[in-house]
Amino acid sequence: TDVVTFADIEQLANKADIEFLATRYVVTGTSDTTFEPNKSITRAQFGVMIARALNLTPTTETYYADTKGQWYEADIQALYEAGITNAPGNFNPGATLSREHAAVFMHRVMSYIQKENVPAATATAYADQEKINASYAEAIATLNSLGIMQGKEGNVFDPKGNLTRGQMAKVLRKTLEAIDMM
């Protein structure tokens, strides 16, 4: 198989992660030649990538009214059925994905595949620890301990910060490798 690559990822540290996932049809570019790695990723885009990576398909009627009739409807429904997303009400597909939400999605992916075999870490000591939603702290600590998703310079996690498309590729690939899916 020819490696799928993009002109705008040449200098990136995580170029190989993007190419790895693109070649396997898990991620797509924003055009034939661009990936836009520094662009924030939406909840819908991330959801579609997870569903593709796990090869999930829905079996019931769409739960989220705000995904009905959209290009990502089936993928988001499949994630809902798998318990990877469980937000009540709306999915908010167009909203940008925060770093803490990305961590929780990845933790749920691990739990879905490995059931009770996901190692649990309980604490991190980021300088901005108090900004992390308490219900997401275990997911963040676990991904941190496994080297899947770490903080940023200055020992901050930046939980409300947006995950970029380039960062997403790295986090998703590391998660899939940790659960032997890739």
PDB file of C-alpha atoms in Angstrom:
ATOM      1  CA  THR A   1       0.000   0.000   0.000  1.00  0.00           C
ATOM      2  CA  ASP A   2       1.249   3.468  -0.826  1.00  0.00           C
ATOM      3  CA  VAL A   3       1.702   5.707   2.200  1.00  0.00           C
ATOM      4  CA  VAL A   4      -0.859   8.493   2.344  1.00  0.00           C
ATOM      5  CA  THR A   5       0.827  11.780   3.164  1.00  0.00           C
ATOM      6  CA  PHE A   6       0.118  15.502   3.027  1.00  0.00           C
ATOM      7  CA  ALA A   7       2.204  18.474   1.958  1.00  0.00           C
ATOM      8  CA  ASP A   8       1.610  20.363   5.219  1.00  0.00           C
ATOM      9  CA  ILE A   9       2.927  17.691   7.629  1.00  0.00           C
ATOM     10  CA  GLU A  10       6.500  17.381   6.316  1.00  0.00           C
ATOM     11  CA  GLN A  11       8.127  19.110   9.306  1.00  0.00           C
ATOM     12  CA  LEU A  12       5.939  17.632  12.035  1.00  0.00           C
ATOM     13  CA  ALA A  13       7.248  15.435  14.816  1.00  0.00           C
ATOM     14  CA  ASN A  14       4.117  13.295  14.535  1.00  0.00           C
ATOM     15  CA  LYS A  15       4.149  13.032  10.722  1.00  0.00           C
ATOM     16  CA  ALA A  16       4.472   9.228  10.989  1.00  0.00           C
ATOM     17  CA  ASP A  17       1.356   8.989  13.190  1.00  0.00           C
ATOM     18  CA  ILE A  18      -0.727  10.955  10.686  1.00  0.00           C
ATOM     19  CA  GLU A  19       0.569   8.885   7.754  1.00  0.00           C
ATOM     20  CA  PHE A  20      -0.001   5.626   9.665  1.00  0.00           C
ATOM     21  CA  LEU A  21      -3.658   6.460  10.335  1.00  0.00           C
ATOM     22  CA  ALA A  22      -4.303   8.047   6.918  1.00  0.00           C
ATOM     23  CA  THR A  23      -2.902   5.005   5.103  1.00  0.00           C
ATOM     24  CA  ARG A  24      -5.366   2.852   7.088  1.00  0.00           C
ATOM     25  CA  TYR A  25      -8.310   5.168   6.274  1.00  0.00           C
ATOM     26  CA  VAL A  26      -8.796   6.118   9.928  1.00  0.00           C
ATOM     27  CA  VAL A  27      -8.055   9.808   9.317  1.00  0.00           C
ATOM     28  CA  THR A  28      -8.499  11.884   6.195  1.00  0.00           C
ATOM     29  CA  GLY A  29      -7.035  15.158   5.078  1.00  0.00           C
ATOM     30  CA  THR A  30      -8.934  18.397   4.707  1.00  0.00           C
ATOM     31  CA  SER A  31      -8.115  18.114   0.996  1.00  0.00           C
ATOM     32  CA  ASP A  32      -6.090  15.714  -1.161  1.00  0.00           C
ATOM     33  CA  THR A  33      -2.860  17.494  -0.241  1.00  0.00           C
ATOM     34  CA  THR A  34      -3.520  19.089   3.169  1.00  0.00           C
ATOM     35  CA  PHE A  35      -4.117  17.756   6.656  1.00  0.00           C
ATOM     36  CA  GLU A  36      -4.190  21.082   8.565  1.00  0.00           C
ATOM     37  CA  PRO A  37      -2.484  19.589  11.643  1.00  0.00           C
ATOM     38  CA  ASN A  38      -2.759  22.773  13.726  1.00  0.00           C
ATOM     39  CA  LYS A  39      -6.491  23.137  13.204  1.00  0.00           C
ATOM     40  CA  SER A  40      -8.727  22.254  16.154  1.00  0.00           C
ATOM     41  CA  ILE A  41     -10.644  19.022  15.758  1.00  0.00           C
ATOM     42  CA  THR A  42     -14.410  18.841  16.256  1.00  0.00           C
ATOM     43  CA  ARG A  43     -16.223  16.274  18.364  1.00  0.00           C
ATOM     44  CA  ALA A  44     -17.808  14.835  15.195  1.00  0.00           C
ATOM     45  CA  GLN A  45     -14.465  14.478  13.371  1.00  0.00           C
ATOM     46  CA  PHE A  46     -12.872  12.745  16.352  1.00  0.00           C
ATOM     47  CA  GLY A  47     -15.892  10.486  16.796  1.00  0.00           C
ATOM     48  CA  VAL A  48     -15.744   9.385  13.160  1.00  0.00           C
ATOM     49  CA  MET A  49     -12.045   8.560  13.478  1.00  0.00           C
ATOM     50  CA  ILE A  50     -12.669   6.440  16.577  1.00  0.00           C
ATOM     51  CA  ALA A  51     -15.571   4.585  14.953  1.00  0.00           C
ATOM     52  CA  ARG A  52     -13.461   3.902  11.830  1.00  0.00           C
ATOM     53  CA  ALA A  53     -10.486   2.742  13.885  1.00  0.00           C
ATOM     54  CA  LEU A  54     -12.634   0.285  15.852  1.00  0.00           C
ATOM     55  CA  ASN A  55     -14.757  -0.668  12.829  1.00  0.00           C
ATOM     56  CA  LEU A  56     -17.980   0.116  14.700  1.00  0.00           C
ATOM     57  CA  THR A  57     -21.401   0.208  13.069  1.00  0.00           C
ATOM     58  CA  PRO A  58     -24.707   1.157  14.683  1.00  0.00           C
ATOM     59  CA  THR A  59     -27.612  -1.247  15.130  1.00  0.00           C
ATOM     60  CA  THR A  60     -30.348   1.050  16.430  1.00  0.00           C
ATOM     61  CA  GLU A  61     -32.018   4.368  15.726  1.00  0.00           C
ATOM     62  CA  THR A  62     -29.920   7.508  16.188  1.00  0.00           C
ATOM     63  CA  TYR A  63     -29.993   8.774  19.779  1.00  0.00           C
ATOM     64  CA  TYR A  64     -28.656  12.294  19.226  1.00  0.00           C
ATOM     65  CA  ALA A  65     -31.056  14.674  17.476  1.00  0.00           C
ATOM     66  CA  ASP A  66     -28.154  16.960  16.522  1.00  0.00           C
ATOM     67  CA  THR A  67     -26.430  14.234  14.472  1.00  0.00           C
ATOM     68  CA  LYS A  68     -29.474  13.024  12.471  1.00  0.00           C
ATOM     69  CA  GLY A  69     -28.977  13.245   8.718  1.00  0.00           C
ATOM     70  CA  GLN A  70     -25.327  14.321   8.999  1.00  0.00           C
ATOM     71  CA  TRP A  71     -22.290  12.627   7.421  1.00  0.00           C
ATOM     72  CA  TYR A  72     -21.177  11.448  10.855  1.00  0.00           C
ATOM     73  CA  GLU A  73     -24.590  10.197  12.093  1.00  0.00           C
ATOM     74  CA  ALA A  74     -23.859   6.445  11.902  1.00  0.00           C
ATOM     75  CA  ASP A  75     -20.384   6.758  13.448  1.00  0.00           C
ATOM     76  CA  ILE A  76     -21.572   8.797  16.435  1.00  0.00           C
ATOM     77  CA  GLN A  77     -24.489   6.409  16.987  1.00  0.00           C
ATOM     78  CA  ALA A  78     -22.067   3.474  16.932  1.00  0.00           C
ATOM     79  CA  LEU A  79     -19.942   5.201  19.606  1.00  0.00           C
ATOM     80  CA  TYR A  80     -23.050   5.791  21.700  1.00  0.00           C
ATOM     81  CA  GLU A  81     -24.025   2.123  21.462  1.00  0.00           C
ATOM     82  CA  ALA A  82     -20.488   1.107  22.466  1.00  0.00           C
ATOM     83  CA  GLY A  83     -20.610   3.442  25.492  1.00  0.00           C
ATOM     84  CA  ILE A  84     -17.704   5.517  24.187  1.00  0.00           C
ATOM     85  CA  THR A  85     -19.908   8.595  24.188  1.00  0.00           C
ATOM     86  CA  ASN A  86     -22.709   8.927  26.687  1.00  0.00           C
ATOM     87  CA  ALA A  87     -23.529  12.631  26.828  1.00  0.00           C
ATOM     88  CA  PRO A  88     -27.212  13.124  27.615  1.00  0.00           C
ATOM     89  CA  GLY A  89     -29.239  15.254  25.224  1.00  0.00           C
ATOM     90  CA  ASN A  90     -27.052  16.488  22.384  1.00  0.00           C
ATOM     91  CA  PHE A  91     -23.655  15.398  21.093  1.00  0.00           C
ATOM     92  CA  ASN A  92     -22.575  18.918  20.033  1.00  0.00           C
ATOM     93  CA  PRO A  93     -20.806  17.598  16.916  1.00  0.00           C
ATOM     94  CA  GLY A  94     -19.493  20.960  15.727  1.00  0.00           C
ATOM     95  CA  ALA A  95     -17.916  21.911  19.048  1.00  0.00           C
ATOM     96  CA  THR A  96     -14.138  21.768  19.246  1.00  0.00           C
ATOM     97  CA  LEU A  97     -12.785  18.859  21.234  1.00  0.00           C
ATOM     98  CA  SER A  98     -11.065  19.760  24.488  1.00  0.00           C
ATOM     99  CA  ARG A  99      -7.979  17.919  25.684  1.00  0.00           C
ATOM    100  CA  GLU A 100      -9.830  16.494  28.694  1.00  0.00           C
ATOM    101  CA  HIS A 101     -12.683  15.225  26.509  1.00  0.00           C
ATOM    102  CA  ALA A 102     -10.160  13.601  24.158  1.00  0.00           C
ATOM    103  CA  ALA A 103      -8.595  11.828  27.149  1.00  0.00           C
ATOM    104  CA  VAL A 104     -11.967  10.541  28.311  1.00  0.00           C
ATOM    105  CA  PHE A 105     -12.850   9.276  24.812  1.00  0.00           C
ATOM    106  CA  MET A 106      -9.524   7.426  24.577  1.00  0.00           C
ATOM    107  CA  HIS A 107      -9.955   5.947  28.060  1.00  0.00           C
ATOM    108  CA  ARG A 108     -13.420   4.686  27.089  1.00  0.00           C
ATOM    109  CA  VAL A 109     -12.003   3.192  23.869  1.00  0.00           C
ATOM    110  CA  MET A 110      -9.492   1.279  25.979  1.00  0.00           C
ATOM    111  CA  SER A 111     -12.211   0.107  28.355  1.00  0.00           C
ATOM    112  CA  TYR A 112     -14.443  -0.940  25.446  1.00  0.00           C
ATOM    113  CA  ILE A 113     -11.710  -3.111  23.911  1.00  0.00           C
ATOM    114  CA  GLN A 114      -9.968  -4.389  27.028  1.00  0.00           C
ATOM    115  CA  LYS A 115     -12.888  -4.344  29.462  1.00  0.00           C
ATOM    116  CA  GLU A 116     -11.390  -4.664  32.958  1.00  0.00           C
ATOM    117  CA  ASN A 117      -7.777  -4.850  31.816  1.00  0.00           C
ATOM    118  CA  VAL A 118      -7.155  -1.110  31.595  1.00  0.00           C
ATOM    119  CA  PRO A 119      -4.566  -0.160  34.211  1.00  0.00           C
ATOM    120  CA  ALA A 120      -5.915   2.540  36.496  1.00  0.00           C
ATOM    121  CA  ALA A 121      -3.907   5.512  37.609  1.00  0.00           C
ATOM    122  CA  THR A 122      -5.611   7.896  39.958  1.00  0.00           C
ATOM    123  CA  ALA A 123      -3.600  11.066  40.183  1.00  0.00           C
ATOM    124  CA  THR A 124      -1.555  13.544  38.236  1.00  0.00           C
ATOM    125  CA  ALA A 125       0.140  16.594  39.649  1.00  0.00           C
ATOM    126  CA  TYR A 126      -0.255  19.182  36.940  1.00  0.00           C
ATOM    127  CA  ALA A 127       0.110  22.834  37.883  1.00  0.00           C
ATOM    128  CA  ASP A 128      -3.450  23.334  36.554  1.00  0.00           C
ATOM    129  CA  GLN A 129      -4.846  20.156  38.150  1.00  0.00           C
ATOM    130  CA  GLU A 130      -7.784  22.044  39.677  1.00  0.00           C
ATOM    131  CA  LYS A 131      -9.015  22.961  36.172  1.00  0.00           C
ATOM    132  CA  ILE A 132      -9.467  19.282  35.246  1.00  0.00           C
ATOM    133  CA  ASN A 133     -13.068  18.090  35.542  1.00  0.00           C
ATOM    134  CA  ALA A 134     -12.985  15.722  38.543  1.00  0.00           C
ATOM    135  CA  SER A 135     -14.870  13.000  36.651  1.00  0.00           C
ATOM    136  CA  TYR A 136     -12.145  13.002  33.955  1.00  0.00           C
ATOM    137  CA  ALA A 137      -9.153  12.907  36.315  1.00  0.00           C
ATOM    138  CA  GLU A 138      -8.753   9.113  36.287  1.00  0.00           C
ATOM    139  CA  ALA A 139      -8.835   8.959  32.474  1.00  0.00           C
ATOM    140  CA  ILE A 140      -6.216  11.707  32.243  1.00  0.00           C
ATOM    141  CA  ALA A 141      -4.018  10.042  34.878  1.00  0.00           C
ATOM    142  CA  THR A 142      -4.274   6.660  33.148  1.00  0.00           C
ATOM    143  CA  LEU A 143      -3.391   8.025  29.706  1.00  0.00           C
ATOM    144  CA  ASN A 144      -0.529   9.984  31.258  1.00  0.00           C
ATOM    145  CA  SER A 145       0.859   6.893  33.018  1.00  0.00           C
ATOM    146  CA  LEU A 146       0.725   4.907  29.754  1.00  0.00           C
ATOM    147  CA  GLY A 147       2.528   7.646  27.824  1.00  0.00           C
ATOM    148  CA  ILE A 148      -0.475   8.160  25.530  1.00  0.00           C
ATOM    149  CA  MET A 149      -1.291  11.745  26.428  1.00  0.00           C
ATOM    150  CA  GLN A 150       0.921  13.980  28.500  1.00  0.00           C
ATOM    151  CA  GLY A 151       0.837  17.533  29.694  1.00  0.00           C
ATOM    152  CA  LYS A 152       2.390  20.527  28.041  1.00  0.00           C
ATOM    153  CA  GLU A 153       5.444  22.609  28.808  1.00  0.00           C
ATOM    154  CA  GLY A 154       5.407  24.052  32.327  1.00  0.00           C
ATOM    155  CA  ASN A 155       3.704  20.956  33.781  1.00  0.00           C
ATOM    156  CA  VAL A 156       0.207  21.951  32.672  1.00  0.00           C
ATOM    157  CA  PHE A 157      -2.423  19.687  31.141  1.00  0.00           C
ATOM    158  CA  ASP A 158      -4.539  22.511  29.670  1.00  0.00           C
ATOM    159  CA  PRO A 159      -7.750  20.458  30.030  1.00  0.00           C
ATOM    160  CA  LYS A 160     -10.040  23.017  28.379  1.00  0.00           C
ATOM    161  CA  GLY A 161      -7.573  23.696  25.546  1.00  0.00           C
ATOM    162  CA  ASN A 162      -8.430  22.422  22.090  1.00  0.00           C
ATOM    163  CA  LEU A 163      -6.890  19.261  20.682  1.00  0.00           C
ATOM    164  CA  THR A 164      -5.444  19.836  17.223  1.00  0.00           C
ATOM    165  CA  ARG A 165      -5.748  17.422  14.315  1.00  0.00           C
ATOM    166  CA  GLY A 166      -2.036  16.665  14.562  1.00  0.00           C
ATOM    167  CA  GLN A 167      -2.183  15.956  18.309  1.00  0.00           C
ATOM    168  CA  MET A 168      -5.234  13.781  17.756  1.00  0.00           C
ATOM    169  CA  ALA A 169      -3.307  11.525  15.364  1.00  0.00           C
ATOM    170  CA  LYS A 170      -0.610  10.916  17.965  1.00  0.00           C
ATOM    171  CA  VAL A 171      -3.067  10.248  20.811  1.00  0.00           C
ATOM    172  CA  LEU A 172      -5.271   7.990  18.698  1.00  0.00           C
ATOM    173  CA  ARG A 173      -2.372   5.935  17.332  1.00  0.00           C
ATOM    174  CA  LYS A 174      -0.815   5.477  20.783  1.00  0.00           C
ATOM    175  CA  THR A 175      -4.186   4.398  22.189  1.00  0.00           C
ATOM    176  CA  LEU A 176      -4.782   1.896  19.388  1.00  0.00           C
ATOM    177  CA  GLU A 177      -1.285   0.475  19.864  1.00  0.00           C
ATOM    178  CA  ALA A 178      -1.787   0.210  23.641  1.00  0.00           C
ATOM    179  CA  ILE A 179      -4.867  -1.971  23.077  1.00  0.00           C
ATOM    180  CA  ASP A 180      -3.269  -3.946  20.229  1.00  0.00           C
ATOM    181  CA  MET A 181      -5.677  -2.604  17.608  1.00  0.00           C
ATOM    182  CA  MET A 182      -2.940  -1.437  15.206  1.00  0.00           C
TER     183      MET A 182
END
